[in-house]
């Protein structure tokens, strides 16, 4: 964590909030979604963020930052279910409370099925970056991404993507990697690159734990999940294809993150940071939680209606939550030569044992180790090219794949 002592004993210069204005409510019923069951935490709720709460959230979030660029991240559930008027108000409040010289940006994650011309025109006019969830070609996407009636969703998603392109909206593709698509890495990647003309891609591994009650109740891994071995092979196959053909034209989040790790610069992907605690969640009613993957009663920090946001973010409880990521690493991880790249991965996935029987190893460890070791030489060559200020395309001359 990067802290300054100007306002609190531990005060982050910046932090991120993932806002869920409709909570866990969604128009789809993706079978691997860990967040749908969070509805059970609010049995009598309307799951609608009020205008008053939206203004309060906007003001407190902006005033808590000590940086010149602030990003509002809208997720769910499905955030389009709030309706377009809500986001017009959000932009108005951002302009009202933005500090002099501050740049305010918006990131919006959607399943894409409810997008129309009005939505996409708004995104374009207000410079929203839109993430759209697609799990590969239709036959792979449709395995788990169903609507409430159990019907396939790819047609509606692709229609939404076409509208984003029509209105020149900046977008990236978020692909969940699971049991249905993990065996088809090149089919997935080439579909995004060649059929959808995607330039920015994120891969999110599905590690689905028992979550029947609205929060984690056990460490049982469901069969829709990837294995560490398969996820590592998935990334390696795509990396080799990308390295041969797409450096500088297609940007894959985990590859960019890896290059930053080899370069020694601060990363942007929380799962690979040494500590965590700077990526929190605000629910539809103002409840603040330590992390998107820990929206559980024991990780609730308070409510911004009753408590100042900055007091909760800088609380000892949140600081301890963030620091525990590093302090709880098994010795097996501390001794790993690529630990600098993964830092043990997301704590939510530390549900297995090391070879010598110590609990706390990341379920994806085998895949991470395989992937980061595989890319070590290419990363070193890229760094050398960057330092010499040579064009990235020259990487191809090294015959690395």
mmCIF file of C-alpha atoms in Angstrom:
data_model
loop_
_atom_site.group_PDB
_atom_site.id
_atom_site.type_symbol
_atom_site.label_atom_id
_atom_site.label_comp_id
_atom_site.label_asym_id
_atom_site.label_seq_id
_atom_site.Cartn_x
_atom_site.Cartn_y
_atom_site.Cartn_z
ATOM 1 C CA UNK A 1 0.000 0.000 0.000
ATOM 2 C CA UNK A 2 1.105 3.531 -0.671
ATOM 3 C CA UNK A 3 0.282 5.734 2.313
ATOM 4 C CA UNK A 4 0.920 9.292 3.321
ATOM 5 C CA UNK A 5 0.750 10.572 6.882
ATOM 6 C CA UNK A 6 -0.804 13.943 6.140
ATOM 7 C CA UNK A 7 -4.350 13.102 7.252
ATOM 8 C CA UNK A 8 -4.407 9.768 9.074
ATOM 9 C CA UNK A 9 -1.885 7.436 10.652
ATOM 10 C CA UNK A 10 -2.295 5.381 7.472
ATOM 11 C CA UNK A 11 -3.909 7.265 4.669
ATOM 12 C CA UNK A 12 -4.043 6.033 1.063
ATOM 13 C CA UNK A 13 -3.295 8.667 -1.541
ATOM 14 C CA UNK A 14 -6.029 7.065 -3.586
ATOM 15 C CA UNK A 15 -8.376 4.106 -3.445
ATOM 16 C CA UNK A 16 -11.024 2.630 -5.673
ATOM 17 C CA UNK A 17 -14.686 1.974 -5.019
ATOM 18 C CA UNK A 18 -16.771 -0.398 -7.076
ATOM 19 C CA UNK A 19 -20.305 0.965 -6.912
ATOM 20 C CA UNK A 20 -23.255 -1.391 -7.197
ATOM 21 C CA UNK A 21 -26.295 0.898 -7.516
ATOM 22 C CA UNK A 22 -28.658 -2.063 -8.061
ATOM 23 C CA UNK A 23 -26.774 -4.362 -5.754
ATOM 24 C CA UNK A 24 -26.717 -7.955 -6.968
ATOM 25 C CA UNK A 25 -29.838 -7.619 -9.132
ATOM 26 C CA UNK A 26 -29.271 -8.782 -12.717
ATOM 27 C CA UNK A 27 -31.362 -9.633 -15.757
ATOM 28 C CA UNK A 28 -29.163 -12.671 -16.437
ATOM 29 C CA UNK A 29 -28.653 -15.836 -14.440
ATOM 30 C CA UNK A 30 -25.065 -16.818 -15.199
ATOM 31 C CA UNK A 31 -24.534 -20.085 -13.405
ATOM 32 C CA UNK A 32 -21.033 -19.294 -12.147
ATOM 33 C CA UNK A 33 -21.861 -15.802 -10.813
ATOM 34 C CA UNK A 34 -20.782 -15.466 -7.187
ATOM 35 C CA UNK A 35 -22.665 -12.215 -6.636
ATOM 36 C CA UNK A 36 -26.287 -13.110 -7.412
ATOM 37 C CA UNK A 37 -26.689 -14.788 -4.026
ATOM 38 C CA UNK A 38 -25.759 -11.549 -2.224
ATOM 39 C CA UNK A 39 -29.412 -10.586 -2.660
ATOM 40 C CA UNK A 40 -30.065 -12.731 0.432
ATOM 41 C CA UNK A 41 -28.158 -10.225 2.563
ATOM 42 C CA UNK A 42 -30.849 -7.577 1.950
ATOM 43 C CA UNK A 43 -34.198 -9.423 2.156
ATOM 44 C CA UNK A 44 -36.409 -6.325 2.289
ATOM 45 C CA UNK A 45 -34.442 -4.012 0.010
ATOM 46 C CA UNK A 46 -35.572 -2.248 -3.146
ATOM 47 C CA UNK A 47 -31.981 -2.595 -4.453
ATOM 48 C CA UNK A 48 -32.028 0.948 -5.793
ATOM 49 C CA UNK A 49 -29.497 3.649 -4.932
ATOM 50 C CA UNK A 50 -31.328 6.881 -4.174
ATOM 51 C CA UNK A 51 -30.390 10.224 -5.694
ATOM 52 C CA UNK A 52 -29.508 11.510 -2.223
ATOM 53 C CA UNK A 53 -27.146 8.599 -1.620
ATOM 54 C CA UNK A 54 -25.633 8.997 -5.092
ATOM 55 C CA UNK A 55 -24.792 12.631 -4.344
ATOM 56 C CA UNK A 56 -23.412 11.751 -0.909
ATOM 57 C CA UNK A 57 -21.272 8.978 -2.377
ATOM 58 C CA UNK A 58 -19.964 11.210 -5.169
ATOM 59 C CA UNK A 59 -19.026 14.026 -2.799
ATOM 60 C CA UNK A 60 -17.310 11.803 -0.240
ATOM 61 C CA UNK A 61 -15.448 9.734 -2.822
ATOM 62 C CA UNK A 62 -14.022 12.769 -4.608
ATOM 63 C CA UNK A 63 -13.105 14.590 -1.408
ATOM 64 C CA UNK A 64 -11.308 11.515 -0.041
ATOM 65 C CA UNK A 65 -8.867 11.307 -2.960
ATOM 66 C CA UNK A 66 -5.424 12.915 -2.989
ATOM 67 C CA UNK A 67 -4.775 12.400 -6.682
ATOM 68 C CA UNK A 68 -5.715 14.332 -9.798
ATOM 69 C CA UNK A 69 -7.543 11.494 -11.543
ATOM 70 C CA UNK A 70 -10.569 9.762 -10.020
ATOM 71 C CA UNK A 71 -12.461 6.866 -11.572
ATOM 72 C CA UNK A 72 -16.032 5.922 -10.749
ATOM 73 C CA UNK A 73 -16.581 2.210 -11.396
ATOM 74 C CA UNK A 74 -20.140 1.029 -11.955
ATOM 75 C CA UNK A 75 -20.888 -2.678 -11.645
ATOM 76 C CA UNK A 76 -23.472 -5.091 -10.361
ATOM 77 C CA UNK A 77 -25.434 -7.248 -10.807
ATOM 78 C CA UNK A 78 -26.272 -5.343 -13.938
ATOM 79 C CA UNK A 79 -25.815 -1.554 -13.633
ATOM 80 C CA UNK A 80 -27.949 -0.671 -16.673
ATOM 81 C CA UNK A 81 -30.979 -1.765 -14.616
ATOM 82 C CA UNK A 82 -30.724 1.576 -12.782
ATOM 83 C CA UNK A 83 -31.832 3.342 -15.953
ATOM 84 C CA UNK A 84 -30.045 5.999 -17.935
ATOM 85 C CA UNK A 85 -31.359 8.979 -15.942
ATOM 86 C CA UNK A 86 -29.423 7.778 -12.887
ATOM 87 C CA UNK A 87 -26.113 8.083 -14.733
ATOM 88 C CA UNK A 88 -26.964 11.522 -16.121
ATOM 89 C CA UNK A 89 -27.356 12.572 -12.487
ATOM 90 C CA UNK A 90 -24.114 10.805 -11.579
ATOM 91 C CA UNK A 91 -22.213 12.834 -14.170
ATOM 92 C CA UNK A 92 -23.868 16.046 -12.952
ATOM 93 C CA UNK A 93 -22.802 15.327 -9.369
ATOM 94 C CA UNK A 94 -19.269 14.529 -10.509
ATOM 95 C CA UNK A 95 -19.030 17.901 -12.221
ATOM 96 C CA UNK A 96 -20.485 19.615 -9.165
ATOM 97 C CA UNK A 97 -17.948 18.164 -6.726
ATOM 98 C CA UNK A 98 -14.833 17.734 -8.884
ATOM 99 C CA UNK A 99 -11.892 19.606 -7.406
ATOM 100 C CA UNK A 100 -9.932 22.144 -9.484
ATOM 101 C CA UNK A 101 -7.658 20.358 -11.931
ATOM 102 C CA UNK A 102 -9.179 16.946 -11.164
ATOM 103 C CA UNK A 103 -9.994 14.585 -14.018
ATOM 104 C CA UNK A 104 -13.042 12.418 -13.373
ATOM 105 C CA UNK A 105 -13.552 9.239 -15.377
ATOM 106 C CA UNK A 106 -16.165 6.484 -15.442
ATOM 107 C CA UNK A 107 -15.831 2.736 -16.024
ATOM 108 C CA UNK A 108 -18.966 0.705 -16.618
ATOM 109 C CA UNK A 109 -19.145 -3.104 -16.584
ATOM 110 C CA UNK A 110 -22.186 -4.600 -18.327
ATOM 111 C CA UNK A 111 -23.467 -7.822 -19.828
ATOM 112 C CA UNK A 112 -24.454 -5.725 -22.857
ATOM 113 C CA UNK A 113 -27.923 -7.184 -23.364
ATOM 114 C CA UNK A 114 -29.845 -4.003 -22.498
ATOM 115 C CA UNK A 115 -27.758 -1.512 -24.455
ATOM 116 C CA UNK A 116 -29.449 0.649 -27.062
ATOM 117 C CA UNK A 117 -28.594 3.779 -29.042
ATOM 118 C CA UNK A 118 -29.440 6.074 -26.138
ATOM 119 C CA UNK A 119 -27.092 4.267 -23.761
ATOM 120 C CA UNK A 120 -24.257 4.202 -26.240
ATOM 121 C CA UNK A 121 -24.681 7.842 -27.204
ATOM 122 C CA UNK A 122 -24.477 8.727 -23.513
ATOM 123 C CA UNK A 123 -21.324 6.624 -23.056
ATOM 124 C CA UNK A 124 -19.677 8.335 -26.008
ATOM 125 C CA UNK A 125 -20.623 11.855 -25.007
ATOM 126 C CA UNK A 126 -19.416 11.334 -21.439
ATOM 127 C CA UNK A 127 -16.273 9.332 -22.236
ATOM 128 C CA UNK A 128 -17.288 6.180 -20.367
ATOM 129 C CA UNK A 129 -15.034 3.160 -20.699
ATOM 130 C CA UNK A 130 -17.339 0.169 -21.064
ATOM 131 C CA UNK A 131 -16.421 -3.387 -20.196
ATOM 132 C CA UNK A 132 -18.628 -5.975 -21.845
ATOM 133 C CA UNK A 133 -18.760 -9.568 -20.651
ATOM 134 C CA UNK A 134 -18.224 -12.151 -23.390
ATOM 135 C CA UNK A 135 -16.860 -15.643 -22.740
ATOM 136 C CA UNK A 136 -15.824 -16.474 -26.311
ATOM 137 C CA UNK A 137 -17.647 -17.689 -29.435
ATOM 138 C CA UNK A 138 -21.398 -18.250 -28.945
ATOM 139 C CA UNK A 139 -21.078 -21.980 -28.361
ATOM 140 C CA UNK A 140 -18.721 -21.317 -25.445
ATOM 141 C CA UNK A 141 -20.292 -18.092 -24.175
ATOM 142 C CA UNK A 142 -23.746 -19.667 -23.955
ATOM 143 C CA UNK A 143 -22.752 -22.613 -21.787
ATOM 144 C CA UNK A 144 -23.028 -20.656 -18.534
ATOM 145 C CA UNK A 145 -24.254 -17.193 -19.522
ATOM 146 C CA UNK A 146 -28.030 -17.656 -19.605
ATOM 147 C CA UNK A 147 -30.939 -15.300 -19.021
ATOM 148 C CA UNK A 148 -33.593 -15.765 -16.339
ATOM 149 C CA UNK A 149 -35.517 -18.097 -18.624
ATOM 150 C CA UNK A 150 -32.483 -20.274 -19.263
ATOM 151 C CA UNK A 151 -32.049 -18.995 -22.815
ATOM 152 C CA UNK A 152 -28.755 -18.243 -24.569
ATOM 153 C CA UNK A 153 -27.538 -14.630 -24.420
ATOM 154 C CA UNK A 154 -24.823 -14.299 -27.068
ATOM 155 C CA UNK A 155 -27.088 -12.768 -29.720
ATOM 156 C CA UNK A 156 -28.172 -9.947 -27.411
ATOM 157 C CA UNK A 157 -24.616 -9.380 -26.153
ATOM 158 C CA UNK A 158 -23.212 -9.112 -29.670
ATOM 159 C CA UNK A 159 -25.997 -6.698 -30.605
ATOM 160 C CA UNK A 160 -24.947 -4.541 -27.649
ATOM 161 C CA UNK A 161 -21.301 -4.692 -28.709
ATOM 162 C CA UNK A 162 -22.255 -3.627 -32.239
ATOM 163 C CA UNK A 163 -23.995 -0.565 -30.790
ATOM 164 C CA UNK A 164 -20.916 0.354 -28.745
ATOM 165 C CA UNK A 165 -18.859 0.227 -31.938
ATOM 166 C CA UNK A 166 -21.466 2.197 -33.870
ATOM 167 C CA UNK A 167 -21.230 5.038 -31.370
ATOM 168 C CA UNK A 168 -17.415 4.831 -31.077
ATOM 169 C CA UNK A 169 -17.521 3.938 -27.388
ATOM 170 C CA UNK A 170 -14.220 2.828 -25.857
ATOM 171 C CA UNK A 171 -14.713 -0.758 -24.729
ATOM 172 C CA UNK A 172 -12.864 -3.776 -23.479
ATOM 173 C CA UNK A 173 -13.898 -7.398 -23.281
ATOM 174 C CA UNK A 174 -14.046 -9.183 -19.967
ATOM 175 C CA UNK A 175 -13.870 -12.932 -20.447
ATOM 176 C CA UNK A 176 -14.553 -15.278 -17.561
ATOM 177 C CA UNK A 177 -12.376 -18.389 -17.912
ATOM 178 C CA UNK A 178 -14.171 -21.511 -16.747
ATOM 179 C CA UNK A 179 -14.523 -25.219 -17.360
ATOM 180 C CA UNK A 180 -16.333 -24.710 -20.671
ATOM 181 C CA UNK A 181 -13.824 -22.455 -22.432
ATOM 182 C CA UNK A 182 -10.485 -23.104 -20.714
ATOM 183 C CA UNK A 183 -9.653 -25.920 -23.127
ATOM 184 C CA UNK A 184 -10.087 -23.591 -26.125
ATOM 185 C CA UNK A 185 -7.676 -20.684 -25.551
ATOM 186 C CA UNK A 186 -6.890 -19.892 -29.194
ATOM 187 C CA UNK A 187 -10.509 -20.195 -30.281
ATOM 188 C CA UNK A 188 -11.452 -17.674 -27.577
ATOM 189 C CA UNK A 189 -8.605 -15.250 -28.221
ATOM 190 C CA UNK A 190 -8.805 -15.372 -32.022
ATOM 191 C CA UNK A 191 -12.566 -14.851 -31.871
ATOM 192 C CA UNK A 192 -12.077 -11.681 -29.858
ATOM 193 C CA UNK A 193 -9.260 -10.470 -32.091
ATOM 194 C CA UNK A 194 -10.516 -11.474 -35.548
ATOM 195 C CA UNK A 195 -14.307 -11.517 -35.234
ATOM 196 C CA UNK A 196 -14.939 -8.814 -32.648
ATOM 197 C CA UNK A 197 -11.945 -6.553 -33.426
ATOM 198 C CA UNK A 198 -11.146 -6.321 -29.728
ATOM 199 C CA UNK A 199 -8.036 -4.398 -28.756
ATOM 200 C CA UNK A 200 -8.357 -4.677 -24.970
ATOM 201 C CA UNK A 201 -9.096 -7.986 -23.243
ATOM 202 C CA UNK A 202 -9.303 -9.126 -19.629
ATOM 203 C CA UNK A 203 -9.339 -12.757 -18.534
ATOM 204 C CA UNK A 204 -10.889 -13.528 -15.152
ATOM 205 C CA UNK A 205 -10.496 -17.095 -13.824
ATOM 206 C CA UNK A 206 -13.602 -18.624 -12.283
ATOM 207 C CA UNK A 207 -12.866 -20.221 -8.938
ATOM 208 C CA UNK A 208 -16.351 -20.905 -7.648
ATOM 209 C CA UNK A 209 -16.593 -21.640 -3.949
ATOM 210 C CA UNK A 210 -19.648 -22.762 -2.027
ATOM 211 C CA UNK A 211 -21.754 -19.610 -1.724
ATOM 212 C CA UNK A 212 -25.286 -20.831 -1.123
ATOM 213 C CA UNK A 213 -26.140 -18.553 1.780
ATOM 214 C CA UNK A 214 -25.055 -15.239 0.289
ATOM 215 C CA UNK A 215 -21.515 -15.445 1.569
ATOM 216 C CA UNK A 216 -18.749 -18.011 1.534
ATOM 217 C CA UNK A 217 -19.581 -21.052 3.649
ATOM 218 C CA UNK A 218 -16.819 -23.442 2.676
ATOM 219 C CA UNK A 219 -13.837 -24.186 0.496
ATOM 220 C CA UNK A 220 -15.462 -26.668 -1.849
ATOM 221 C CA UNK A 221 -14.604 -25.843 -5.476
ATOM 222 C CA UNK A 222 -17.455 -26.332 -7.919
ATOM 223 C CA UNK A 223 -16.886 -28.112 -11.202
ATOM 224 C CA UNK A 224 -17.528 -25.015 -13.327
ATOM 225 C CA UNK A 225 -14.213 -23.647 -12.062
ATOM 226 C CA UNK A 226 -10.903 -23.781 -13.873
ATOM 227 C CA UNK A 227 -8.020 -25.736 -12.422
ATOM 228 C CA UNK A 228 -4.691 -24.058 -11.832
ATOM 229 C CA UNK A 229 -3.029 -26.282 -14.412
ATOM 230 C CA UNK A 230 -5.626 -25.567 -17.105
ATOM 231 C CA UNK A 231 -5.668 -21.835 -16.433
ATOM 232 C CA UNK A 232 -1.892 -21.676 -16.753
ATOM 233 C CA UNK A 233 -2.014 -23.544 -20.076
ATOM 234 C CA UNK A 234 -4.808 -21.224 -21.264
ATOM 235 C CA UNK A 235 -2.703 -18.122 -20.593
ATOM 236 C CA UNK A 236 0.469 -19.632 -22.058
ATOM 237 C CA UNK A 237 -1.206 -20.546 -25.338
ATOM 238 C CA UNK A 238 -2.701 -17.089 -25.723
ATOM 239 C CA UNK A 239 0.545 -15.388 -24.733
ATOM 240 C CA UNK A 240 2.487 -17.270 -27.404
ATOM 241 C CA UNK A 241 -0.079 -16.307 -30.043
ATOM 242 C CA UNK A 242 -0.061 -12.706 -28.878
ATOM 243 C CA UNK A 243 3.736 -12.557 -28.824
ATOM 244 C CA UNK A 244 3.967 -13.874 -32.380
ATOM 245 C CA UNK A 245 1.323 -11.667 -33.920
ATOM 246 C CA UNK A 246 -0.198 -8.979 -31.739
ATOM 247 C CA UNK A 247 2.338 -7.091 -29.622
ATOM 248 C CA UNK A 248 1.404 -3.415 -29.754
ATOM 249 C CA UNK A 249 -1.990 -4.010 -31.384
ATOM 250 C CA UNK A 250 -3.884 -6.130 -28.827
ATOM 251 C CA UNK A 251 -3.615 -5.405 -25.113
ATOM 252 C CA UNK A 252 -4.275 -8.214 -22.655
ATOM 253 C CA UNK A 253 -4.545 -7.006 -19.084
ATOM 254 C CA UNK A 254 -2.539 -9.773 -17.430
ATOM 255 C CA UNK A 255 0.268 -9.413 -20.009
ATOM 256 C CA UNK A 256 0.465 -5.665 -19.403
ATOM 257 C CA UNK A 257 0.426 -6.303 -15.674
ATOM 258 C CA UNK A 258 3.238 -8.835 -15.996
ATOM 259 C CA UNK A 259 5.407 -6.415 -17.964
ATOM 260 C CA UNK A 260 4.941 -3.876 -15.200
ATOM 261 C CA UNK A 261 6.023 -6.449 -12.619
ATOM 262 C CA UNK A 262 9.204 -7.234 -14.544
ATOM 263 C CA UNK A 263 9.782 -3.503 -14.960
ATOM 264 C CA UNK A 264 9.407 -3.008 -11.224
ATOM 265 C CA UNK A 265 6.602 -0.467 -11.493
ATOM 266 C CA UNK A 266 3.479 -0.396 -9.310
ATOM 267 C CA UNK A 267 0.779 -2.636 -10.704
ATOM 268 C CA UNK A 268 -2.842 -1.898 -11.352
ATOM 269 C CA UNK A 269 -4.367 -5.344 -10.832
ATOM 270 C CA UNK A 270 -5.184 -5.870 -7.178
ATOM 271 C CA UNK A 271 -4.933 -9.673 -7.219
ATOM 272 C CA UNK A 272 -1.196 -9.418 -7.949
ATOM 273 C CA UNK A 273 -0.358 -6.641 -5.503
ATOM 274 C CA UNK A 274 1.679 -7.345 -2.384
ATOM 275 C CA UNK A 275 -1.117 -6.066 -0.153
ATOM 276 C CA UNK A 276 -4.739 -5.192 -0.814
ATOM 277 C CA UNK A 277 -7.428 -3.101 0.807
ATOM 278 C CA UNK A 278 -7.562 -0.247 -1.695
ATOM 279 C CA UNK A 279 -10.333 -1.719 -3.850
ATOM 280 C CA UNK A 280 -13.570 -1.515 -1.887
ATOM 281 C CA UNK A 281 -17.259 -1.896 -2.667
ATOM 282 C CA UNK A 282 -20.197 0.375 -1.974
ATOM 283 C CA UNK A 283 -23.602 -1.262 -2.071
ATOM 284 C CA UNK A 284 -26.894 0.218 -3.237
ATOM 285 C CA UNK A 285 -27.795 1.346 0.303
ATOM 286 C CA UNK A 286 -24.427 2.890 1.177
ATOM 287 C CA UNK A 287 -22.878 -0.108 2.944
ATOM 288 C CA UNK A 288 -19.112 -0.186 2.477
ATOM 289 C CA UNK A 289 -17.251 -3.508 2.251
ATOM 290 C CA UNK A 290 -13.560 -4.364 2.222
ATOM 291 C CA UNK A 291 -13.565 -5.940 -1.259
ATOM 292 C CA UNK A 292 -15.858 -7.138 -4.029
ATOM 293 C CA UNK A 293 -15.012 -10.745 -3.162
ATOM 294 C CA UNK A 294 -15.686 -10.199 0.524
ATOM 295 C CA UNK A 295 -19.156 -8.667 0.536
ATOM 296 C CA UNK A 296 -19.984 -10.502 3.739
ATOM 297 C CA UNK A 297 -21.218 -9.278 7.126
ATOM 298 C CA UNK A 298 -17.843 -9.687 8.827
ATOM 299 C CA UNK A 299 -16.175 -7.487 6.189
ATOM 300 C CA UNK A 300 -18.695 -4.657 6.349
ATOM 301 C CA UNK A 301 -16.952 -1.429 7.393
ATOM 302 C CA UNK A 302 -20.074 0.655 7.917
ATOM 303 C CA UNK A 303 -22.433 2.834 5.916
ATOM 304 C CA UNK A 304 -21.561 6.197 4.371
ATOM 305 C CA UNK A 305 -24.837 7.699 5.600
ATOM 306 C CA UNK A 306 -23.754 7.098 9.193
ATOM 307 C CA UNK A 307 -19.953 7.200 8.911
ATOM 308 C CA UNK A 308 -17.453 9.202 6.893
ATOM 309 C CA UNK A 309 -16.126 7.158 4.004
ATOM 310 C CA UNK A 310 -12.528 8.135 4.660
ATOM 311 C CA UNK A 311 -12.772 7.016 8.304
ATOM 312 C CA UNK A 312 -13.877 3.566 7.168
ATOM 313 C CA UNK A 313 -11.266 3.299 4.421
ATOM 314 C CA UNK A 314 -8.499 4.272 6.847
ATOM 315 C CA UNK A 315 -9.823 2.193 9.729
ATOM 316 C CA UNK A 316 -7.621 -0.325 11.488
ATOM 317 C CA UNK A 317 -10.022 -3.047 10.361
ATOM 318 C CA UNK A 318 -9.449 -2.239 6.678
ATOM 319 C CA UNK A 319 -5.717 -1.766 7.151
ATOM 320 C CA UNK A 320 -5.474 -5.179 8.816
ATOM 321 C CA UNK A 321 -7.533 -6.716 5.997
ATOM 322 C CA UNK A 322 -5.139 -5.328 3.400
ATOM 323 C CA UNK A 323 -1.915 -6.232 5.165
ATOM 324 C CA UNK A 324 -3.033 -9.782 5.914
ATOM 325 C CA UNK A 325 -2.642 -10.653 2.253
ATOM 326 C CA UNK A 326 1.128 -10.576 2.601
ATOM 327 C CA UNK A 327 1.482 -11.572 6.244
ATOM 328 C CA UNK A 328 -0.466 -14.800 5.699
ATOM 329 C CA UNK A 329 1.619 -16.098 2.776
ATOM 330 C CA UNK A 330 2.996 -19.622 3.322
ATOM 331 C CA UNK A 331 6.768 -20.030 3.223
ATOM 332 C CA UNK A 332 6.310 -21.976 -0.024
ATOM 333 C CA UNK A 333 5.119 -18.724 -1.642
ATOM 334 C CA UNK A 334 7.775 -16.563 -0.022
ATOM 335 C CA UNK A 335 10.463 -18.837 -1.500
ATOM 336 C CA UNK A 336 8.942 -18.864 -5.025
ATOM 337 C CA UNK A 337 11.039 -17.083 -7.658
ATOM 338 C CA UNK A 338 7.962 -15.594 -9.362
ATOM 339 C CA UNK A 339 6.302 -14.470 -6.156
ATOM 340 C CA UNK A 340 7.092 -10.861 -7.143
ATOM 341 C CA UNK A 341 4.682 -11.298 -10.058
ATOM 342 C CA UNK A 342 1.673 -12.879 -8.358
ATOM 343 C CA UNK A 343 2.214 -12.159 -4.636
ATOM 344 C CA UNK A 344 0.122 -15.181 -3.807
ATOM 345 C CA UNK A 345 -2.886 -14.099 -5.864
ATOM 346 C CA UNK A 346 -6.284 -13.122 -4.490
ATOM 347 C CA UNK A 347 -6.828 -14.147 -0.845
ATOM 348 C CA UNK A 348 -10.281 -15.490 -1.695
ATOM 349 C CA UNK A 349 -8.613 -18.304 -3.648
ATOM 350 C CA UNK A 350 -6.121 -19.334 -0.958
ATOM 351 C CA UNK A 351 -8.043 -22.466 -0.131
ATOM 352 C CA UNK A 352 -5.584 -25.295 -0.647
ATOM 353 C CA UNK A 353 -2.355 -26.659 0.822
ATOM 354 C CA UNK A 354 1.295 -26.328 -0.100
ATOM 355 C CA UNK A 355 3.261 -29.500 -1.003
ATOM 356 C CA UNK A 356 4.351 -29.768 2.622
ATOM 357 C CA UNK A 357 0.787 -29.465 3.916
ATOM 358 C CA UNK A 358 0.551 -25.815 4.970
ATOM 359 C CA UNK A 359 -2.890 -24.302 4.355
ATOM 360 C CA UNK A 360 -3.210 -20.991 2.494
ATOM 361 C CA UNK A 361 -1.891 -21.749 -0.983
ATOM 362 C CA UNK A 362 -3.766 -20.174 -3.882
ATOM 363 C CA UNK A 363 -5.927 -22.637 -5.786
ATOM 364 C CA UNK A 364 -4.456 -21.241 -9.037
ATOM 365 C CA UNK A 365 -0.833 -21.438 -7.895
ATOM 366 C CA UNK A 366 0.200 -24.172 -10.334
ATOM 367 C CA UNK A 367 -1.092 -22.120 -13.249
ATOM 368 C CA UNK A 368 0.431 -18.861 -12.084
ATOM 369 C CA UNK A 369 3.844 -20.465 -11.589
ATOM 370 C CA UNK A 370 3.726 -22.090 -15.030
ATOM 371 C CA UNK A 371 2.639 -18.884 -16.762
ATOM 372 C CA UNK A 372 5.020 -16.470 -15.057
ATOM 373 C CA UNK A 373 7.985 -18.794 -15.527
ATOM 374 C CA UNK A 374 7.049 -19.264 -19.188
ATOM 375 C CA UNK A 375 7.047 -15.532 -19.895
ATOM 376 C CA UNK A 376 10.223 -14.707 -17.971
ATOM 377 C CA UNK A 377 12.549 -14.580 -20.994
ATOM 378 C CA UNK A 378 10.139 -12.664 -23.261
ATOM 379 C CA UNK A 379 9.509 -10.148 -20.484
ATOM 380 C CA UNK A 380 13.227 -9.567 -20.036
ATOM 381 C CA UNK A 381 13.663 -9.018 -23.768
ATOM 382 C CA UNK A 382 10.734 -6.594 -23.856
ATOM 383 C CA UNK A 383 12.280 -4.644 -21.015
ATOM 384 C CA UNK A 384 15.552 -4.445 -22.886
ATOM 385 C CA UNK A 385 13.756 -3.171 -25.989
ATOM 386 C CA UNK A 386 11.856 -0.596 -23.961
ATOM 387 C CA UNK A 387 15.016 0.646 -22.341
ATOM 388 C CA UNK A 388 16.670 0.955 -25.724
ATOM 389 C CA UNK A 389 13.513 2.604 -27.056
ATOM 390 C CA UNK A 390 13.257 0.164 -29.901
ATOM 391 C CA UNK A 391 9.866 -0.544 -31.519
ATOM 392 C CA UNK A 392 7.945 -3.410 -29.818
ATOM 393 C CA UNK A 393 7.588 -5.140 -33.200
ATOM 394 C CA UNK A 394 11.297 -5.977 -33.048
ATOM 395 C CA UNK A 395 10.474 -8.539 -30.381
ATOM 396 C CA UNK A 396 9.494 -10.805 -33.250
ATOM 397 C CA UNK A 397 13.112 -11.030 -34.339
ATOM 398 C CA UNK A 398 14.008 -12.992 -31.228
ATOM 399 C CA UNK A 399 12.050 -16.128 -32.219
ATOM 400 C CA UNK A 400 10.716 -16.616 -28.731
ATOM 401 C CA UNK A 401 7.737 -18.828 -29.382
#
